[in-house]
Coordinates of C-alpha atoms in Angstrom, one line a residue:
M9 CA 76.8 71.9 61.1
S10 CA 80.5 72.3 60.6
L11 CA 82.9 71.0 63.3
N12 CA 84.1 74.5 64.2
L13 CA 80.6 75.8 64.6
F14 CA 79.7 72.7 66.8
I15 CA 82.7 73.4 69.0
A16 CA 81.8 77.1 69.3
V17 CA 78.3 76.3 70.3
A18 CA 79.5 73.7 72.8
C19 CA 81.9 76.3 74.4
V20 CA 79.2 78.9 74.7
V21 CA 76.8 76.4 76.3
A22 CA 79.5 75.3 78.7
A23 CA 80.3 78.9 79.6
I24 CA 76.7 79.7 80.2
L25 CA 76.4 76.7 82.5
L26 CA 79.5 77.7 84.4
T27 CA 78.2 81.2 84.7
I28 CA 74.9 80.0 86.2
A29 CA 76.8 77.7 88.6
T30 CA 79.1 80.5 89.7
V31 CA 76.2 82.9 90.3
R32 CA 74.2 80.3 92.2
F33 CA 77.2 79.3 94.3
F34 CA 78.3 82.9 95.3
F35 CA 75.0 84.7 95.3
S36 CA 72.4 82.1 96.4
A37 CA 69.9 82.9 99.1
R38 CA 71.8 80.6 101.5
K39 CA 73.7 82.7 104.0
P40 CA 77.5 82.2 103.7
Q41 CA 79.5 80.7 106.6
V42 CA 80.9 83.7 108.4
Q43 CA 84.3 83.3 110.0
D44 CA 86.0 85.8 112.2
A45 CA 89.0 87.2 110.4
F46 CA 91.1 87.2 113.6
K47 CA 90.8 83.7 115.1
D48 CA 93.1 83.1 118.1
Q49 CA 95.1 79.9 118.6
P50 CA 96.5 78.5 121.7
A51 CA 100.1 79.7 122.3
D52 CA 101.4 76.1 122.5
V53 CA 100.2 75.3 118.9
R54 CA 103.1 75.8 116.4
A55 CA 102.6 78.4 113.7
S56 CA 101.8 77.1 110.3
A57 CA 101.8 78.7 106.8
G58 CA 98.1 79.6 107.1
D59 CA 98.5 81.3 110.5
T60 CA 99.9 84.5 109.0
L61 CA 96.6 85.4 107.3
R62 CA 93.9 83.4 109.0
T63 CA 94.8 83.6 112.7
R64 CA 96.1 86.1 115.2
R65 CA 97.6 85.0 118.5
S66 CA 97.5 86.9 121.7
D67 CA 101.3 86.6 121.4
N68 CA 101.8 87.2 117.7
R69 CA 105.6 87.1 117.5
E70 CA 105.9 83.6 116.0
S71 CA 103.3 84.3 113.4
I72 CA 104.9 87.6 112.4
A73 CA 108.3 85.9 112.3
L74 CA 107.0 83.3 109.9
L75 CA 105.3 85.9 107.7
T76 CA 108.6 87.9 107.7
R77 CA 110.5 84.9 106.5
Q78 CA 108.0 84.2 103.8
L79 CA 108.1 87.9 102.7
V80 CA 111.9 88.0 102.5
V81 CA 112.1 84.7 100.5
S82 CA 109.4 86.0 98.1
A83 CA 111.1 89.4 97.6
I84 CA 114.6 88.0 97.0
L85 CA 113.5 85.2 94.6
T86 CA 111.1 87.5 92.8
L87 CA 113.8 90.0 92.1
L88 CA 116.1 87.3 90.7
V89 CA 113.4 86.6 88.1
L90 CA 112.0 90.1 87.6
L91 CA 115.2 92.1 87.2
P92 CA 116.7 90.0 84.3
A93 CA 113.3 90.0 82.5
L94 CA 113.0 93.8 82.7
V95 CA 116.7 94.4 81.7
R96 CA 116.2 91.9 78.8
V97 CA 113.2 94.0 77.5
L98 CA 115.3 97.2 77.7
Y99 CA 118.7 95.8 76.7
P100 CA 118.2 92.5 74.8
N101 CA 121.9 91.7 74.5
V102 CA 123.0 92.4 78.1
V103 CA 121.3 89.5 79.9
P104 CA 122.5 85.9 79.0
D105 CA 119.8 83.5 77.8
W106 CA 120.1 81.2 80.7
M107 CA 119.0 83.9 83.1
V108 CA 115.6 84.2 81.4
D109 CA 115.3 80.5 80.6
P110 CA 111.7 79.4 81.5
W111 CA 113.0 76.3 83.5
V112 CA 115.4 78.5 85.5
Q113 CA 112.6 80.9 86.3
A114 CA 110.3 78.1 87.2
I115 CA 112.9 76.6 89.7
I116 CA 113.4 80.0 91.3
I117 CA 109.8 81.0 91.6
T118 CA 108.4 77.6 92.8
P119 CA 109.4 78.3 96.5
V120 CA 107.6 81.7 96.2
M121 CA 104.5 79.9 94.9
F122 CA 104.3 77.1 97.4
Y123 CA 106.1 78.4 100.5
S124 CA 105.7 82.2 100.5
G125 CA 102.3 82.0 98.8
A126 CA 101.0 79.3 101.1
P127 CA 99.1 81.6 103.5
I128 CA 97.5 83.4 100.5
H129 CA 96.3 80.2 98.9
I130 CA 95.1 78.7 102.2
D131 CA 93.2 81.9 103.2
G132 CA 91.9 82.5 99.7
W133 CA 90.5 79.1 99.0
D134 CA 89.1 78.7 102.5
A135 CA 87.2 82.0 101.8
L136 CA 86.0 80.6 98.4
L137 CA 84.7 77.4 99.9
R138 CA 82.8 79.5 102.5
R139 CA 81.3 81.5 99.7
M140 CA 83.0 84.6 101.1
P141 CA 85.8 85.3 98.5
N142 CA 88.2 88.0 99.6
M143 CA 91.2 89.6 97.9
N144 CA 93.4 86.7 98.8
S145 CA 91.1 84.5 96.8
L146 CA 91.6 86.6 93.7
A147 CA 95.4 86.8 94.4
S148 CA 95.5 83.0 94.7
I149 CA 93.5 82.4 91.5
G150 CA 95.7 84.9 89.6
T151 CA 99.0 83.5 90.7
I152 CA 97.9 79.9 90.1
A153 CA 96.8 80.9 86.6
A154 CA 100.1 82.7 85.9
Y155 CA 102.2 79.8 87.3
A156 CA 100.3 77.2 85.5
Y157 CA 100.7 79.1 82.2
G158 CA 104.4 79.4 82.9
I159 CA 104.7 75.6 83.4
L160 CA 102.8 75.1 80.1
V161 CA 105.3 77.3 78.4
C162 CA 108.2 75.2 79.9
L163 CA 106.7 72.0 78.7
F164 CA 105.4 73.0 75.2
E165 CA 107.6 76.0 74.4
S166 CA 108.4 74.8 70.9
A167 CA 104.7 74.2 70.1
L168 CA 103.7 77.8 71.0
P169 CA 103.9 80.9 68.7
Q170 CA 106.9 83.1 69.4
A171 CA 104.8 85.8 70.9
M172 CA 103.3 83.5 73.5
R173 CA 106.5 81.9 74.9
E174 CA 106.9 84.4 77.8
P175 CA 106.2 82.4 80.9
Y176 CA 105.3 85.4 83.2
F177 CA 106.7 83.7 86.4
E178 CA 107.7 87.2 87.6
V179 CA 104.1 88.1 87.7
T180 CA 103.4 85.3 90.2
G181 CA 106.3 86.5 92.4
V182 CA 105.3 90.2 92.3
I183 CA 101.7 89.5 93.3
I184 CA 102.6 87.2 96.2
T185 CA 105.3 89.7 97.4
L186 CA 103.0 92.7 97.3
V187 CA 100.1 90.8 99.1
L188 CA 102.4 89.5 101.8
F189 CA 103.8 93.0 102.4
A190 CA 100.3 94.3 102.8
R191 CA 99.7 91.6 105.4
W192 CA 103.0 92.3 107.1
A193 CA 102.2 96.0 107.3
V194 CA 99.0 95.3 109.0
D195 CA 100.6 93.0 111.6
M196 CA 103.5 95.4 112.3
W197 CA 101.8 98.7 112.4
L198 CA 98.1 98.4 113.2
P199 CA 96.5 97.5 116.6
R200 CA 95.7 93.8 116.7
R201 CA 92.0 94.2 117.4
P202 CA 89.4 94.9 116.1
A203 CA 89.8 94.7 112.4
F204 CA 89.7 98.0 110.5
P205 CA 86.0 98.6 109.8
L206 CA 86.7 100.2 106.3
Q207 CA 88.7 97.1 105.4
E208 CA 85.7 95.0 106.3
R209 CA 83.7 97.0 103.7
V210 CA 86.4 96.3 101.1
D211 CA 86.0 92.6 102.0
R212 CA 82.3 92.9 101.4
V213 CA 82.9 94.5 98.0
S214 CA 85.4 91.7 97.1
R215 CA 82.7 89.1 97.7
V216 CA 81.0 90.5 94.6
W217 CA 84.1 91.6 92.8
V218 CA 85.9 88.2 92.8
P219 CA 83.1 86.2 91.2
I220 CA 82.6 88.9 88.6
T221 CA 86.3 88.9 87.7
I222 CA 86.2 85.1 87.4
L223 CA 83.3 85.4 85.0
I224 CA 85.0 88.1 82.9
A225 CA 88.0 85.8 82.6
L226 CA 85.8 82.9 81.6
W227 CA 84.0 84.9 78.9
T228 CA 87.3 86.5 77.7
F229 CA 88.6 82.9 77.1
I230 CA 85.4 81.9 75.3
C231 CA 85.4 85.0 73.1
W232 CA 89.0 84.6 72.1
L233 CA 88.6 80.9 71.5
I234 CA 85.7 81.5 69.1
F235 CA 86.7 84.8 67.4
G236 CA 90.4 85.1 68.1
P237 CA 93.2 84.4 65.5
Q238 CA 94.9 81.1 65.4
P239 CA 96.2 79.4 67.4
S240 CA 93.0 80.3 69.2
F241 CA 93.2 78.0 72.2
T242 CA 96.6 79.1 73.5
R243 CA 95.9 82.8 72.8
A244 CA 92.5 82.5 74.6
L245 CA 94.2 80.9 77.5
L246 CA 96.7 83.7 77.7
M247 CA 94.0 86.4 77.6
G248 CA 92.0 84.7 80.3
V249 CA 95.1 84.5 82.5
S250 CA 95.9 88.1 81.8
V251 CA 92.5 89.2 83.1
L252 CA 93.1 87.2 86.3
I253 CA 96.6 88.6 86.7
I254 CA 95.7 92.3 86.3
A255 CA 92.7 91.9 88.6
C256 CA 94.9 90.9 91.5
P257 CA 94.4 93.5 94.2
A258 CA 98.0 94.3 95.3
A259 CA 97.4 98.0 95.7
L260 CA 93.9 97.4 97.2
G261 CA 95.5 95.4 100.0
W262 CA 97.8 98.3 100.8
A263 CA 95.1 101.0 100.7
A264 CA 93.9 100.9 104.3
P265 CA 96.8 99.6 106.3
L266 CA 99.5 101.9 105.0
S267 CA 97.3 105.0 105.5
A268 CA 96.3 103.9 108.9
G269 CA 99.9 103.1 109.8
A270 CA 101.0 106.5 108.8
A271 CA 98.1 108.1 110.8
L272 CA 99.1 106.2 113.9
D273 CA 102.6 107.5 113.6
D274 CA 101.3 111.0 113.1
A275 CA 99.1 110.6 116.2
Q276 CA 102.1 109.5 118.3
R277 CA 104.0 112.7 117.3
Y278 CA 101.1 114.7 118.8
G279 CA 100.9 112.7 122.0
L280 CA 98.0 110.4 121.0
T281 CA 98.2 106.6 121.3
V282 CA 95.4 105.2 119.1
R283 CA 94.7 101.6 120.3
T284 CA 91.8 100.7 118.0
T285 CA 91.5 101.5 114.3
S286 CA 87.7 101.7 114.6
A287 CA 88.3 104.9 116.7
L288 CA 90.4 106.2 113.8
Q289 CA 87.6 105.7 111.4
Q290 CA 84.7 106.8 113.6
A291 CA 86.2 110.0 115.0
K292 CA 85.5 112.0 111.8
D293 CA 81.7 111.5 112.4
T294 CA 81.9 112.7 116.0
S295 CA 78.8 114.9 116.7
A296 CA 78.9 114.9 120.5
V297 CA 81.7 114.9 123.1
L298 CA 81.1 114.2 126.7
V299 CA 83.8 115.4 129.1
A300 CA 84.2 114.1 132.6
R301 CA 83.3 116.8 135.0
E302 CA 86.6 116.4 136.8
L303 CA 88.5 117.5 133.7
A304 CA 86.1 120.3 132.6
P305 CA 87.6 123.2 134.6
S306 CA 91.0 122.7 132.9
A307 CA 89.5 122.0 129.5
E308 CA 87.5 125.2 128.9
Q309 CA 89.6 126.4 126.0
A310 CA 89.4 123.0 124.3
I311 CA 85.7 122.8 124.9
A312 CA 85.3 126.2 123.3
Q313 CA 87.3 125.1 120.2
L314 CA 85.1 122.0 119.8
S315 CA 81.9 124.0 120.2
G316 CA 83.2 126.3 117.4
T317 CA 83.4 123.3 115.0
G318 CA 79.8 122.4 115.5
V319 CA 80.3 119.5 117.9
A320 CA 78.0 119.4 120.8
V321 CA 79.9 119.4 124.1
A322 CA 78.5 118.4 127.5
K323 CA 79.9 117.6 130.9
V324 CA 79.1 114.4 132.8
D325 CA 79.9 113.2 136.3
A326 CA 81.8 110.0 135.5
R327 CA 81.8 109.0 139.1
R328 CA 78.1 108.5 139.0
T329 CA 78.4 105.5 136.7
D330 CA 74.7 104.8 136.0
E331 CA 74.0 108.5 135.2
A332 CA 77.0 108.8 132.9
V333 CA 76.1 105.6 131.0
R334 CA 72.5 106.8 130.6
A335 CA 73.7 110.2 129.2
L336 CA 76.0 108.5 126.7
T337 CA 73.4 105.9 125.7
E338 CA 70.7 108.6 125.1
R339 CA 73.1 110.5 122.8
R340 CA 73.9 107.4 120.8
A341 CA 70.2 106.4 120.6
N342 CA 69.6 109.7 118.8
G343 CA 72.1 108.7 116.1
A344 CA 75.1 110.7 117.4
T345 CA 78.6 109.4 117.3
V346 CA 79.7 110.0 120.8
M347 CA 83.2 110.5 122.2
F348 CA 83.9 110.4 125.9
I349 CA 86.9 112.0 127.5
G350 CA 87.9 111.0 131.0
D351 CA 90.9 110.6 133.3
G352 CA 90.9 106.8 133.2
S353 CA 89.6 106.3 136.7
E354 CA 85.9 106.0 135.7
D355 CA 84.1 102.7 135.5
V356 CA 84.7 100.6 132.4
R357 CA 81.0 100.7 131.6
V358 CA 81.3 104.4 131.0
R359 CA 83.9 104.0 128.4
D360 CA 82.1 101.1 126.8
A361 CA 78.9 103.2 126.5
A362 CA 80.7 105.7 124.1
N363 CA 81.6 105.1 120.5
I364 CA 85.1 106.4 121.2
A365 CA 86.6 106.5 124.7
V366 CA 89.6 108.8 125.3
A367 CA 91.6 108.5 128.5
C368 CA 93.9 111.4 129.5
V369 CA 96.5 109.7 131.6
A370 CA 100.3 109.4 131.9
L371 CA 101.7 106.5 130.0
D372 CA 104.9 106.0 132.0
N373 CA 103.7 102.4 132.6
P374 CA 101.9 101.1 129.5
E375 CA 100.6 98.1 131.4
A376 CA 98.7 100.5 133.7
A377 CA 96.8 102.0 130.8
P378 CA 93.0 101.9 131.2
I379 CA 91.3 98.9 129.5
H380 CA 88.6 99.6 127.0
A381 CA 90.1 103.0 126.1
D382 CA 90.3 103.5 122.4
V383 CA 92.8 106.5 122.6
I384 CA 95.3 107.5 125.3
A385 CA 96.2 111.1 125.5
A386 CA 98.5 113.1 127.8
P387 CA 96.9 114.2 131.2
T388 CA 96.8 117.9 130.1
D389 CA 96.0 117.4 126.5
Y390 CA 92.4 118.5 126.5
A391 CA 92.5 119.3 122.8
C392 CA 92.9 115.6 122.0
A393 CA 89.4 115.3 120.7
L394 CA 89.9 118.0 118.1
K395 CA 93.2 116.4 117.1
L396 CA 91.6 113.0 116.8
I397 CA 88.7 114.3 114.6
R398 CA 91.2 116.1 112.3
L399 CA 93.4 113.0 112.0
S400 CA 90.4 110.8 111.3
K401 CA 89.1 113.1 108.5
A402 CA 92.6 113.2 106.9
T403 CA 93.0 109.4 107.2
M404 CA 89.7 108.5 105.7
R405 CA 90.2 110.9 102.9
N406 CA 93.6 109.4 102.2
I407 CA 92.3 105.8 102.3
C408 CA 89.5 106.7 100.0
E409 CA 92.0 108.2 97.5
N410 CA 94.0 104.9 97.7
L411 CA 90.9 102.8 97.2
W412 CA 89.8 104.8 94.2
W413 CA 93.3 104.6 92.7
A414 CA 93.3 100.8 93.1
F415 CA 89.8 100.4 91.7
I416 CA 90.5 102.6 88.7
F417 CA 93.6 100.5 88.0
N418 CA 91.4 97.4 87.9
L419 CA 88.6 99.1 85.9
V420 CA 91.0 100.3 83.3
G421 CA 93.3 97.3 83.3
I422 CA 90.7 94.5 83.1
P423 CA 89.2 95.6 79.7
L424 CA 92.7 96.1 78.3
A425 CA 93.7 92.7 79.5
A426 CA 90.6 91.2 77.9
G427 CA 91.7 92.7 74.6
V428 CA 88.9 95.3 73.9
L429 CA 91.4 97.3 71.8
Y430 CA 92.5 94.4 69.6
P431 CA 89.7 94.7 67.0
F432 CA 90.7 98.4 66.5
T433 CA 94.4 98.5 67.0
G434 CA 95.6 94.9 67.0
W435 CA 97.2 95.6 70.4
V436 CA 96.8 93.4 73.5
L437 CA 98.2 94.0 77.0
N438 CA 101.4 92.2 77.8
P439 CA 101.2 90.7 81.3
M440 CA 104.7 92.0 81.9
L441 CA 103.4 95.6 81.4
A442 CA 100.6 94.7 83.8
C443 CA 103.2 93.6 86.3
V444 CA 105.1 96.9 86.1
A445 CA 101.8 98.8 86.3
M446 CA 100.9 96.9 89.4
I447 CA 104.2 97.9 91.0
L448 CA 103.8 101.5 90.0
S449 CA 100.2 101.5 91.4
S450 CA 101.4 100.2 94.7
I451 CA 104.2 102.8 94.8
C452 CA 101.5 105.5 94.3
V453 CA 99.5 104.1 97.2
V454 CA 102.6 104.2 99.4
L455 CA 103.5 107.8 98.4
N456 CA 100.0 108.9 99.0
A457 CA 99.9 107.3 102.5
V458 CA 103.2 109.0 103.4
R459 CA 101.4 112.4 102.8
L460 CA 99.6 111.8 106.1
R461 CA 102.9 112.2 108.0
H462 CA 102.7 116.0 107.1
C463 CA 99.2 116.3 108.5
K464 CA 99.0 119.1 111.1
L465 CA 96.7 118.3 114.0
D466 CA 97.2 121.4 116.1
G467 CA 96.5 124.0 113.5
A468 CA 94.9 124.6 110.1
W469 CA 95.7 122.0 107.5

């Protein structure tokens, strides 16, 4: 057996063992350690780097301020690396050599990696150790791989082929900046609790997607190491890193929060204050609306409109708490998604018994708003249920479009990054192009979310 064949067999055996270990670790029968995504900390505990992703305070200002600083530092330093690199590609003679020197880029991007990226790494690896990998896990792995490859280029630039001397530090900065912006958008625009239910589904998908991506990167490395052109090791390393880079879910992290944020702004313009994102998601499935009897005489027109859409509408005496709770519970027991509309004076148990509780009250004093109400509407806005249902349908459709866009980007990008076209065309995906594609993908998600601002809730749309 030749030495090369022995090395190839050893690499394949090692890859198989790593694959088995990965599958057993992430998909074993043992139940993973579940941890609430929004864990409060005492107000007297100082914010740390990990707080911006792992914890939410009842007073979240310090945590948001820390996240904002990290985002600003990341954005500025990333631009200092990204812009010269892009200009150098388009106009090679314009940018001086020192501006794209690997060591200069390493110095600039290191604070992004270890200061701005700290919450991503902390949250991502914490999730990995709990066998519940999330999108931060993939972002952390991708940025570590890109940063480590960049340091390798700095140390051994002269030993690498000319085509493999690009350090790709800008990729590290772009990923961290986009992921931090997604987190910042969630903190700034969305209600603090509870977590967006659809985002929780994305997290469940990521628990499968992340290990699969790691395995794809592993086998990409092995295939290029065995079958790739010389120098096979460095080229295989670059291809494996490319898979991890392009799989980073920048656009995926924006999909739900940006759409939900735009929807909340739209709701405000129509006099609705949505206090829980779960209401925004569930309203589209509303099959029954129970209206407090005190409001019914003034809401006949709105009730007729709702009935015309196929939603069952009933009146309930909210002052008789037990009777109202029983009526709501019976509807839910039959599988219906129930919305309750009251004036805010009813017992909390009545609002808790519904999937979605709407209070028609004046909001001159926000502190006096009814607790446990998912949505606050104006005292005379009896069409609020129809508006909320329309907004929910438009929002969920918009989020699904964003999620599909993000997943298609990954489904197309990962095979290209793995080099499936190389045997036929000799072409491999440059991580710089992947970085640009990632930015364009995120811009598309933003533009699609902005479309929600033109959603008409009081007429046909």
